[in-house]
Tab-separated table of C-alpha atoms and ligand atoms in Angstrom:
chain	number	residue	atom	x	y	z
M	1	MET	CA	138.123	87.322	106.200
M	2	GLN	CA	134.715	86.717	104.459
M	3	LYS	CA	132.513	89.886	103.284
M	4	ASN	CA	128.617	90.204	103.083
M	5	THR	CA	126.646	92.745	101.473
M	6	ILE	CA	123.396	94.086	103.266
M	7	GLU	CA	120.898	96.086	101.768
M	8	GLN	CA	119.366	98.983	103.961
M	9	LEU	CA	116.725	101.725	104.007
M	10	SER	CA	117.543	104.946	105.821
M	11	ILE	CA	114.625	106.983	106.683
M	12	GLN	CA	115.737	110.693	107.583
M	13	SER	CA	113.655	112.429	110.402
M	14	HIS	CA	110.192	113.274	109.764
M	15	THR	CA	108.498	115.371	106.692
M	16	LYS	CA	105.127	116.458	106.097
M	17	LEU	CA	104.478	114.147	102.783
M	18	GLN	CA	103.044	116.231	100.015
M	19	GLY	CA	101.978	115.785	96.767
M	20	ASN	CA	100.565	113.023	94.212
M	21	VAL	CA	101.185	108.999	94.172
M	22	HIS	CA	99.691	106.864	91.913
M	23	ILE	CA	98.822	103.265	93.305
M	24	SER	CA	100.066	100.224	91.126
M	25	GLY	CA	98.053	97.201	90.148
M	26	SER	CA	97.109	94.460	93.046
M	27	LYS	CA	99.396	92.153	94.225
M	28	ASN	CA	96.783	89.809	95.485
M	29	ALA	CA	94.645	89.744	92.577
M	30	SER	CA	97.363	89.477	90.015
M	31	LEU	CA	98.746	86.062	91.835
M	32	PRO	CA	95.222	84.206	91.562
M	33	ILE	CA	94.491	85.522	88.307
M	34	ILE	CA	97.995	84.929	87.035
M	35	ALA	CA	97.413	81.073	88.094
M	36	ALA	CA	94.375	81.312	86.430
M	37	CYS	CA	95.596	81.478	82.946
M	38	LEU	CA	96.674	77.735	83.758
M	39	LEU	CA	92.484	77.193	83.177
M	40	ALA	CA	92.641	78.055	80.000
M	41	LYS	CA	93.537	76.673	76.370
M	42	THR	CA	94.700	79.742	74.870
M	43	PRO	CA	96.771	82.850	75.752
M	44	SER	CA	95.512	85.656	78.175
M	45	ARG	CA	97.028	89.022	78.419
M	46	LEU	CA	97.090	90.514	81.749
M	47	TYR	CA	97.459	94.749	82.608
M	48	ASN	CA	98.414	96.177	85.544
M	49	ILE	CA	100.349	93.078	87.032
M	50	PRO	CA	102.342	94.982	89.713
M	51	ARG	CA	106.575	94.279	88.955
M	52	LEU	CA	107.042	92.988	92.450
M	53	LEU	CA	109.331	89.807	93.795
M	54	ASP	CA	105.815	87.940	94.097
M	55	THR	CA	104.528	88.264	90.531
M	56	THR	CA	108.023	87.998	89.384
M	57	SER	CA	108.309	84.710	91.534
M	58	MET	CA	104.801	83.410	90.380
M	59	LEU	CA	105.748	83.878	86.777
M	60	GLU	CA	108.621	81.889	87.624
M	61	ALA	CA	106.442	79.464	88.733
M	62	LEU	CA	104.118	79.097	85.576
M	63	SER	CA	106.912	79.101	83.465
M	64	SER	CA	108.483	76.677	85.296
M	65	LEU	CA	105.919	74.851	84.574
M	66	ALA	CA	106.447	74.718	80.369
M	67	CYS	CA	104.175	78.425	80.550
M	68	ASN	CA	105.053	80.847	77.798
M	69	ILE	CA	105.694	84.203	79.761
M	70	ARG	CA	106.154	87.096	77.832
M	71	ILE	CA	106.814	90.793	78.938
M	72	HIS	CA	105.069	93.463	76.300
M	73	GLU	CA	106.645	97.445	76.096
M	74	ASP	CA	103.528	98.566	77.137
M	75	HIS	CA	104.375	95.730	80.672
M	76	SER	CA	101.822	93.848	80.001
M	77	ILE	CA	102.171	90.392	80.125
M	78	SER	CA	101.390	87.269	78.047
M	79	ILE	CA	101.101	83.657	79.541
M	80	ASP	CA	100.598	80.882	77.109
M	81	PRO	CA	99.741	77.634	78.969
M	82	THR	CA	99.448	75.890	75.607
M	83	GLN	CA	102.613	73.925	76.276
M	84	CYS	CA	101.786	73.308	79.959
M	85	THR	CA	101.674	69.219	80.872
M	86	GLY	CA	100.820	69.585	84.743
M	87	GLU	CA	104.417	68.931	85.957
M	88	ALA	CA	105.259	69.324	89.610
M	89	LEU	CA	106.112	72.507	90.791
M	90	ASN	CA	109.548	72.668	92.146
M	91	LYS	CA	110.374	73.135	95.643
M	92	ASN	CA	112.556	76.026	95.706
M	93	VAL	CA	110.185	78.219	93.559
M	94	ALA	CA	107.557	77.419	95.559
M	95	LYS	CA	108.749	78.398	98.775
M	96	LYS	CA	109.397	81.711	97.676
M	97	LEU	CA	105.744	82.326	98.120
M	98	ARG	CA	102.795	81.497	99.623
M	99	GLY	CA	100.810	81.939	96.404
M	100	SER	CA	102.727	79.583	94.420
M	101	PHE	CA	100.229	76.832	96.251
M	102	LEU	CA	97.224	78.814	94.028
M	103	ILE	CA	98.530	76.690	91.315
M	104	LEU	CA	97.029	74.036	93.378
M	105	GLY	CA	93.636	73.968	92.256
M	106	PRO	CA	94.204	74.872	88.452
M	107	LEU	CA	96.703	72.044	87.773
M	108	LEU	CA	94.257	69.924	89.326
M	109	ALA	CA	91.260	70.781	87.563
M	110	ARG	CA	92.685	71.167	84.157
M	111	TYR	CA	95.138	68.378	84.486
M	112	GLN	CA	93.653	65.690	86.705
M	113	LYS	CA	96.485	65.616	88.471
M	114	ALA	CA	98.902	68.390	90.799
M	115	GLN	CA	102.234	68.221	92.700
M	116	ILE	CA	102.692	71.516	94.542
M	117	PRO	CA	104.894	71.666	97.603
M	118	LEU	CA	103.093	73.229	100.896
M	119	PRO	CA	103.941	77.214	100.473
M	120	GLY	CA	106.491	79.356	101.965
M	121	GLY	CA	105.586	83.222	102.705
M	122	CYS	CA	105.149	85.622	105.472
M	123	ASN	CA	106.022	84.325	108.818
M	124	ILE	CA	103.070	85.810	110.205
M	125	GLY	CA	100.986	82.789	111.913
M	126	ALA	CA	100.328	78.516	111.274
M	127	ARG	CA	98.955	79.196	108.344
M	128	PRO	CA	97.456	75.913	107.255
M	129	VAL	CA	96.273	74.777	103.553
M	130	ASP	CA	93.421	72.187	105.806
M	131	ILE	CA	90.626	74.231	104.009
M	132	HIS	CA	92.018	74.591	100.356
M	133	LEU	CA	92.707	69.942	100.856
M	134	THR	CA	89.515	69.426	102.478
M	135	GLY	CA	87.420	71.410	99.541
M	136	LEU	CA	89.372	69.900	97.126
M	137	ARG	CA	89.214	66.528	98.555
M	138	LYS	CA	85.173	66.778	98.642
M	139	MET	CA	85.471	67.645	94.941
M	140	GLY	CA	86.361	63.690	94.135
M	141	ALA	CA	90.399	64.676	94.921
M	142	TYR	CA	92.801	61.728	95.998
M	143	ILE	CA	95.606	63.726	98.228
M	144	GLU	CA	98.195	62.970	100.059
M	145	VAL	CA	101.142	65.031	102.004
M	146	HIS	CA	104.528	63.288	102.043
M	147	GLY	CA	108.081	64.928	101.995
M	148	GLY	CA	106.258	68.446	102.182
M	149	VAL	CA	104.128	68.141	98.959
M	150	VAL	CA	101.042	67.879	98.110
M	151	HIS	CA	100.427	65.108	95.740
M	152	ALA	CA	96.697	65.238	94.273
M	153	SER	CA	95.486	63.235	91.575
M	154	THR	CA	91.521	62.770	90.650
M	155	GLN	CA	89.771	59.903	88.320
M	156	GLY	CA	88.363	62.273	85.786
M	157	LYS	CA	87.340	65.354	86.440
M	158	LEU	CA	86.249	67.318	89.425
M	159	LYS	CA	83.103	67.234	90.374
M	160	GLY	CA	80.938	70.318	91.986
M	161	ALA	CA	80.133	70.079	95.761
M	162	GLU	CA	78.943	71.773	98.719
M	163	ILE	CA	81.486	73.006	100.664
M	164	THR	CA	81.121	74.910	104.043
M	165	LEU	CA	84.478	76.952	104.798
M	166	ASP	CA	85.880	76.714	108.489
M	167	VAL	CA	87.603	79.840	108.032
M	168	ALA	CA	86.745	82.453	105.197
M	169	SER	CA	90.468	81.934	103.369
M	170	VAL	CA	90.940	83.857	100.971
M	171	THR	CA	93.314	82.184	99.129
M	172	GLY	CA	91.630	78.791	100.201
M	173	THR	CA	88.636	80.491	98.511
M	174	GLU	CA	90.476	81.150	94.983
M	175	ASN	CA	91.665	78.222	95.430
M	176	LEU	CA	88.346	75.940	95.097
M	177	ILE	CA	87.195	78.698	92.956
M	178	MET	CA	89.058	77.941	90.321
M	179	ALA	CA	89.213	74.315	90.800
M	180	ALA	CA	85.435	74.719	90.391
M	181	SER	CA	85.361	76.136	87.229
M	182	LEU	CA	86.546	73.343	85.351
M	183	ALA	CA	84.751	70.560	87.507
M	184	GLU	CA	81.834	68.382	86.338
M	185	GLY	CA	78.188	70.173	87.911
M	186	LYS	CA	77.922	72.942	90.120
M	187	THR	CA	79.969	73.854	93.565
M	188	ILE	CA	78.240	75.768	96.101
M	189	ILE	CA	80.962	77.295	98.670
M	190	HIS	CA	79.005	78.840	101.486
M	191	ASN	CA	81.374	81.062	104.077
M	192	ALA	CA	83.656	82.026	101.153
M	193	ALA	CA	85.887	84.969	101.738
M	194	LYS	CA	84.845	88.247	100.055
M	195	GLU	CA	87.974	90.465	99.527
M	196	PRO	CA	87.844	92.419	96.038
M	197	GLU	CA	91.072	90.205	94.774
M	198	ILE	CA	88.213	87.528	94.883
M	199	VAL	CA	85.945	89.403	92.931
M	200	ASN	CA	88.429	89.924	90.518
M	201	LEU	CA	89.491	86.550	89.766
M	202	CYS	CA	85.491	85.953	89.198
M	203	ASP	CA	85.289	88.813	86.678
M	204	PHE	CA	88.612	87.009	84.372
M	205	ILE	CA	87.429	83.435	84.486
M	206	ASN	CA	83.938	84.858	83.820
M	207	LEU	CA	85.457	86.672	80.957
M	208	MET	CA	87.020	83.511	79.958
M	209	GLY	CA	83.951	81.946	79.968
M	210	GLY	CA	83.448	80.939	83.497
M	211	LYS	CA	80.106	80.652	85.355
M	212	ILE	CA	80.588	81.801	88.583
M	213	ARG	CA	78.028	83.438	90.681
M	214	GLY	CA	78.260	85.607	94.342
M	215	ALA	CA	81.322	86.904	94.240
M	216	GLY	CA	81.793	89.305	97.225
M	217	GLU	CA	79.440	87.083	99.102
M	218	SER	CA	79.544	84.740	101.483
M	219	THR	CA	78.001	81.855	99.111
M	220	ILE	CA	79.501	81.452	95.920
M	221	GLU	CA	78.154	78.774	92.922
M	222	ILE	CA	80.312	77.857	90.289
M	223	GLU	CA	78.645	76.207	87.410
M	224	GLY	CA	81.917	74.160	85.841
M	225	VAL	CA	82.325	74.486	82.323
M	226	GLU	CA	84.056	72.264	79.381
M	227	ASP	CA	86.685	74.669	78.557
M	228	LEU	CA	87.788	78.084	79.139
M	229	THR	CA	89.546	80.676	76.821
M	230	GLY	CA	92.370	82.738	77.478
M	231	LYS	CA	91.582	87.284	77.674
M	232	THR	CA	92.780	90.500	78.070
M	233	PHE	CA	92.048	91.594	81.463
M	234	ASN	CA	92.722	94.548	83.856
M	235	ILE	CA	93.989	93.750	87.310
M	236	ILE	CA	92.353	96.133	89.907
M	237	TYR	CA	94.767	98.812	91.826
M	238	ASP	CA	96.177	97.549	94.846
M	239	ARG	CA	94.238	98.712	97.908
M	240	LEU	CA	96.612	97.704	100.811
M	241	GLU	CA	99.225	99.914	99.097
M	242	ALA	CA	96.665	102.735	98.803
M	243	GLY	CA	96.088	102.129	102.555
M	244	THR	CA	99.605	102.203	103.259
M	245	TYR	CA	100.114	105.641	101.712
M	246	MET	CA	96.964	106.947	103.542
M	247	ILE	CA	97.982	105.954	106.933
M	248	ALA	CA	101.290	107.565	105.855
M	249	ALA	CA	99.779	110.932	105.254
M	250	ALA	CA	98.591	110.827	108.349
M	251	ILE	CA	101.321	109.800	110.213
M	252	THR	CA	103.497	112.661	108.999
M	253	GLN	CA	100.354	115.215	109.049
M	254	GLY	CA	100.824	115.471	105.392
M	255	ASN	CA	98.526	116.501	102.579
M	256	ILE	CA	98.355	114.071	99.333
M	257	LYS	CA	96.581	112.906	96.621
M	258	ILE	CA	96.505	109.169	95.552
M	259	HIS	CA	95.328	108.405	91.948
M	260	ASN	CA	94.704	104.953	90.924
M	261	ILE	CA	92.365	103.408	94.286
M	262	HIS	CA	89.165	102.298	94.567
M	263	PRO	CA	87.931	103.893	97.234
M	264	GLU	CA	84.795	101.464	97.942
M	265	HIS	CA	87.758	99.209	98.677
M	266	LEU	CA	88.576	101.075	101.768
M	267	SER	CA	85.950	102.002	103.682
M	268	ALA	CA	86.507	100.504	107.062
M	269	VAL	CA	90.069	102.259	106.843
M	270	ILE	CA	88.783	105.608	105.230
M	271	ASP	CA	86.333	105.560	108.216
M	272	LYS	CA	88.856	104.822	110.759
M	273	LEU	CA	91.229	107.526	109.480
M	274	LYS	CA	88.351	110.006	109.833
M	275	GLU	CA	88.305	109.195	113.405
M	276	THR	CA	92.000	110.126	113.756
M	277	GLY	CA	90.892	113.316	112.665
M	278	ALA	CA	91.753	113.202	108.450
M	279	ILE	CA	90.516	115.080	106.058
M	280	ILE	CA	89.249	112.833	103.371
M	281	THR	CA	87.728	113.625	100.242
M	282	VAL	CA	87.030	111.177	97.006
M	283	ASP	CA	87.016	111.880	93.695
M	284	LYS	CA	86.253	108.808	91.475
M	285	GLN	CA	89.467	107.007	91.445
M	286	THR	CA	91.455	109.701	93.221
M	287	LEU	CA	91.536	110.297	97.175
M	288	SER	CA	92.822	113.107	98.963
M	289	ILE	CA	93.986	112.981	102.545
M	290	CYS	CA	94.985	115.850	104.660
M	291	MET	CA	95.899	115.340	108.233
M	292	PRO	CA	95.881	119.457	109.510
M	293	LYS	CA	96.799	118.333	113.219
M	294	LYS	CA	98.713	115.890	115.625
M	295	PRO	CA	96.321	112.382	115.060
M	296	LYS	CA	93.940	110.940	117.995
M	297	ALA	CA	95.003	107.470	118.528
M	298	VAL	CA	92.070	105.107	117.473
M	299	SER	CA	90.915	101.311	118.651
M	300	ILE	CA	90.745	98.936	115.978
M	301	SER	CA	90.559	94.925	115.621
M	302	THR	CA	91.084	93.428	112.436
M	303	ALA	CA	88.538	91.495	110.693
M	304	ILE	CA	87.773	89.818	107.130
M	305	TYR	CA	86.666	92.049	104.125
M	306	PRO	CA	85.159	94.458	104.895
M	307	GLY	CA	86.380	94.965	108.003
M	308	PHE	CA	89.980	96.681	109.275
M	309	PRO	CA	92.555	94.361	106.935
M	310	THR	CA	95.519	92.721	108.801
M	311	ASP	CA	97.643	93.867	106.073
M	312	LEU	CA	97.197	97.340	107.346
M	313	GLN	CA	97.064	96.343	111.008
M	314	ALA	CA	101.230	97.238	111.513
M	315	GLN	CA	100.818	100.249	109.971
M	316	TRP	CA	98.040	101.257	112.072
M	317	LEU	CA	100.017	100.391	114.944
M	318	ALA	CA	102.222	102.991	113.802
M	319	LEU	CA	100.245	105.580	113.857
M	320	ASN	CA	99.064	104.693	117.231
M	321	CYS	CA	102.791	105.118	118.712
M	322	ILE	CA	102.727	109.032	118.244
M	323	ALA	CA	99.232	109.926	118.261
M	324	ASP	CA	97.391	111.572	121.070
M	325	GLY	CA	96.304	108.995	123.688
M	326	PRO	CA	95.779	105.027	123.931
M	327	ALA	CA	94.495	102.779	121.967
M	328	CYS	CA	94.277	99.102	121.476
M	329	VAL	CA	94.658	96.907	118.233
M	330	GLN	CA	93.371	93.851	118.362
M	331	GLU	CA	94.714	90.910	115.494
M	332	ASN	CA	92.136	88.532	114.975
M	333	ILE	CA	92.823	87.076	111.799
M	334	PHE	CA	96.711	85.748	112.192
M	335	GLU	CA	98.173	84.804	115.588
M	336	HIS	CA	101.647	85.624	114.828
M	337	ARG	CA	101.673	89.496	114.026
M	338	PHE	CA	102.903	91.868	116.218
M	339	MET	CA	106.881	91.665	115.535
M	340	HIS	CA	106.736	94.812	113.996
M	341	ALA	CA	105.729	96.207	117.678
M	342	ILE	CA	108.936	94.602	119.776
M	343	GLN	CA	110.760	96.904	116.711
M	344	PHE	CA	108.427	100.168	117.763
M	345	GLN	CA	109.063	99.270	121.080
M	346	LYS	CA	113.109	99.392	119.858
M	347	MET	CA	112.315	103.101	118.666
M	348	GLY	CA	110.976	104.272	121.956
M	349	ALA	CA	107.348	103.124	121.348
M	350	ASN	CA	105.319	102.696	124.936
M	351	LEU	CA	103.260	99.227	124.112
M	352	THR	CA	102.429	96.501	125.754
M	353	ILE	CA	101.535	93.449	123.955
M	354	GLU	CA	99.061	90.801	125.116
M	355	GLY	CA	98.375	87.967	123.540
M	356	ASN	CA	96.804	89.154	119.818
M	357	ARG	CA	96.175	92.522	121.250
M	358	VAL	CA	98.836	95.659	121.495
M	359	ILE	CA	97.868	98.412	123.722
M	360	SER	CA	99.540	101.954	122.817
M	361	ALA	CA	100.098	104.908	125.673
M	362	GLY	CA	99.953	107.218	122.353
M	363	ASN	CA	102.118	110.590	122.095
M	364	ASP	CA	105.276	108.257	121.813
M	365	LYS	CA	108.643	110.345	120.745
M	366	LEU	CA	109.694	107.472	117.904
M	367	ILE	CA	113.700	107.787	117.823
M	368	GLY	CA	115.859	106.061	114.874
M	369	THR	CA	117.650	103.053	115.106
M	370	ASP	CA	118.008	99.863	113.367
M	371	ILE	CA	115.354	97.968	112.758
M	372	ILE	CA	114.409	94.501	110.643
M	373	ALA	CA	111.351	93.771	108.486
M	374	SER	CA	109.946	90.699	109.166
M	375	ASP	CA	107.021	90.356	106.622
M	376	ILE	CA	105.748	92.505	104.026
M	377	ARG	CA	103.320	94.709	106.203
M	378	ALA	CA	105.286	94.734	108.838
M	379	SER	CA	108.408	96.214	106.475
M	380	ALA	CA	105.677	99.125	105.030
M	381	GLY	CA	104.939	99.882	109.492
M	382	LEU	CA	108.451	100.080	110.149
M	383	ILE	CA	109.000	102.374	107.055
M	384	LEU	CA	105.794	104.738	108.423
M	385	ALA	CA	107.316	104.639	111.795
M	386	GLY	CA	110.412	105.692	110.164
M	387	LEU	CA	108.880	108.465	108.901
M	388	ALA	CA	107.441	109.971	111.806
M	389	ALA	CA	110.327	109.270	113.673
M	390	CYS	CA	113.010	111.901	115.106
M	391	GLY	CA	116.602	110.888	113.803
M	392	THR	CA	117.659	108.080	111.032
M	393	THR	CA	116.082	104.743	110.722
M	394	HIS	CA	117.706	101.949	109.606
M	395	ILE	CA	115.769	99.055	108.336
M	396	SER	CA	117.070	95.575	106.904
M	397	ASN	CA	115.344	92.445	105.593
M	398	LEU	CA	114.579	94.696	102.733
M	399	HIS	CA	113.330	91.843	100.374
M	400	HIS	CA	109.971	91.768	102.279
M	401	VAL	CA	109.627	95.492	100.966
M	402	ASP	CA	110.223	94.355	97.624
M	403	ARG	CA	107.815	91.494	98.004
M	404	GLY	CA	104.841	93.895	98.369
M	405	TYR	CA	105.665	97.872	97.437
M	406	VAL	CA	106.059	98.996	94.230
M	407	HIS	CA	108.645	102.290	93.694
M	408	LEU	CA	108.369	102.288	97.186
M	409	GLU	CA	111.579	104.929	98.032
M	410	GLU	CA	110.665	106.880	94.459
M	411	ASN	CA	107.063	107.152	95.491
M	412	PHE	CA	108.268	108.709	99.455
M	413	CYS	CA	111.112	110.422	97.556
M	414	ASN	CA	108.363	112.396	95.537
M	415	LEU	CA	106.040	112.980	98.603
M	416	GLY	CA	109.023	115.158	100.052
M	417	ALA	CA	110.290	112.282	102.320
M	418	THR	CA	114.115	111.323	102.608
M	419	ILE	CA	114.566	107.609	101.794
M	420	LYS	CA	117.673	105.898	100.462
M	421	ARG	CA	118.359	102.559	100.067
M	422	ARG	CA	121.966	101.749	100.733
M	423	THR	CA	124.186	98.254	100.454
M	424	HIS	CA	126.575	97.937	103.302
M	425	THR	CA	129.557	95.756	102.879
M	426	LEU	CA	130.294	93.728	106.419
M	427	GLU	CA	133.388	91.732	107.367
M	428	VAL	CA	132.503	88.095	109.130
M	429	VAL	CA	135.321	87.095	110.923
M	430	SER	CA	135.456	83.086	111.215
M	431	GLN	CA	135.423	82.291	114.586
M	432	GLU	CA	138.512	79.469	115.231
N	501	EPU	N1	93.794	79.096	107.620
N	501	EPU	C1	93.451	77.971	108.036
N	501	EPU	N2	93.378	76.856	107.064
N	501	EPU	C2	93.660	77.261	106.048
N	501	EPU	C3	94.054	78.382	105.127
N	501	EPU	C4	94.025	79.362	105.971
N	501	EPU	O1	93.196	77.329	109.274
N	501	EPU	O2	93.745	76.131	105.116
N	501	EPU	C5	92.925	80.535	108.887
N	501	EPU	C6	94.621	81.255	108.499
N	501	EPU	O3	96.019	80.415	109.869
N	501	EPU	C7	94.449	82.661	108.800
N	501	EPU	C8	93.752	82.490	108.541
N	501	EPU	O4	92.825	81.376	108.023
N	501	EPU	O5	94.408	82.368	110.443
N	501	EPU	C9	93.212	83.324	107.327
N	501	EPU	O6	93.834	83.165	106.242
N	501	EPU	P1	93.808	83.134	104.657
N	501	EPU	O7	93.667	81.859	104.078
N	501	EPU	O8	92.529	84.073	104.368
N	501	EPU	O9	95.365	83.893	104.314
N	501	EPU	P2	95.530	83.954	103.055
N	501	EPU	O10	94.993	83.433	102.085
N	501	EPU	O11	97.229	82.973	103.135
N	501	EPU	C10	95.600	86.274	102.080
N	501	EPU	C11	96.508	87.185	101.130
N	501	EPU	C12	97.088	88.104	102.829
N	501	EPU	C13	96.515	88.920	104.083
N	501	EPU	C14	95.187	87.163	104.313
N	501	EPU	C15	94.083	88.197	105.146
N	501	EPU	C16	97.178	86.600	99.365
N	501	EPU	C17	98.103	85.911	98.504
N	501	EPU	N3	97.462	86.849	100.765
N	501	EPU	O12	96.540	85.274	102.790
N	501	EPU	O13	98.318	88.902	102.173
N	501	EPU	O14	96.983	88.933	104.986
N	501	EPU	O15	95.115	86.735	103.177
N	501	EPU	O16	93.528	88.825	103.980
N	501	EPU	O17	96.309	87.080	99.075
N	501	EPU	C18	100.602	90.079	102.338
N	501	EPU	O18	99.968	90.811	101.239
N	501	EPU	O19	101.415	90.864	103.079
N	501	EPU	C19	99.490	89.059	102.902
N	501	EPU	C20	99.919	88.489	103.852
């Protein structure tokens, strides 16, 4: 008989979260910044990279391209690109995360050639890469896609160009900024994404000697430079991890203090949480949140930054399920990001899914059951629902949690929750 093991998180019935939690470095800032190390002629040293499956996979991708990676005792990471020759990126490495596609811009700019497999990552929609490719073609790249691999090359350096993005794609903007940093002449990106992770990337490139203006605005200008020099740099804190703990405090009627947070990156979420009845105070990089009574359900509609982030939509829907009154969650970024809603229904939530909207009746009594995580943020939504449910919730497909959340069980246990990771052995009976 064959045996399979599965890992599950078991979350016991609800406790009001209390205490302190420290936020890690931002995953979505780390991924492009790790890729940007390829642009430099000398090594860089990065602080505050979160220890996650996704950052590990990204470092593995650079290592497979002959970059020398060292992890220091103080947890900082050195990336030495001097031996990199711009080889093709391996498919098995690329399919682990969508962020691997961020290697395309730097490789093409630095080595005039790149072979990058179409990316993997979360199953939340079609997630095409046309914006990345169209922009690079405008900069003079010759690109063909065959066998699931993007083959890109240029005759000499990439050339600065004026590019208007059809959609303000986050990684699309990042790929083009990195490519333009070493291009000949000026690139102007219109309708650029404005996320804080993009600003952090531009700060790193500028520190290395780049000339980028307008990061965080919808038009970004990049004057290409001859070369860039590796530097020591600090990654910003993760606004999505912080937002997840804020909503966790609200859903459990808790009272917690979140350290290492950039409150200015979470204005839309703070405003919405205040509407639910949460009391929020901010002191520099610490945010306290207390939910003194049952939260009021509040409708949200996801939008590009500085709007309400799609990456906190699943967590918000969990909150609306148990909150007082009906509300609507509208998803405007990805077309297929409500897999968690079906899991909430399994827990007893009264939800109506209509295209890109989910209407919650509110005042649901969620009951713990076996549920499955479908992407990083859905996994966070399920955990929050488990914290608010009666009985025990078992969540499987935990690699999604490990892709995006550092020390998740430890952090929640420190806040008073009862969460344990268990490995089960299943006996698989073969059918003849
Ligand atoms: N889009 C296109 N063409 C493209 C690129 C994007 O049509 O070439 C569309 C997408 O299909 C989507 C929209 O544009 O409908 C926005 O996608 P975007 O490109 O901005 O997303 P992304 O860059 O692939 C990043 C984050 C995601 C986050 C989104 C939106 C990273 C590594 N990933 O993805 O993070 O949800 O921006 O904010 O930065 C996560 O951390 O769990 C996560 C999924």
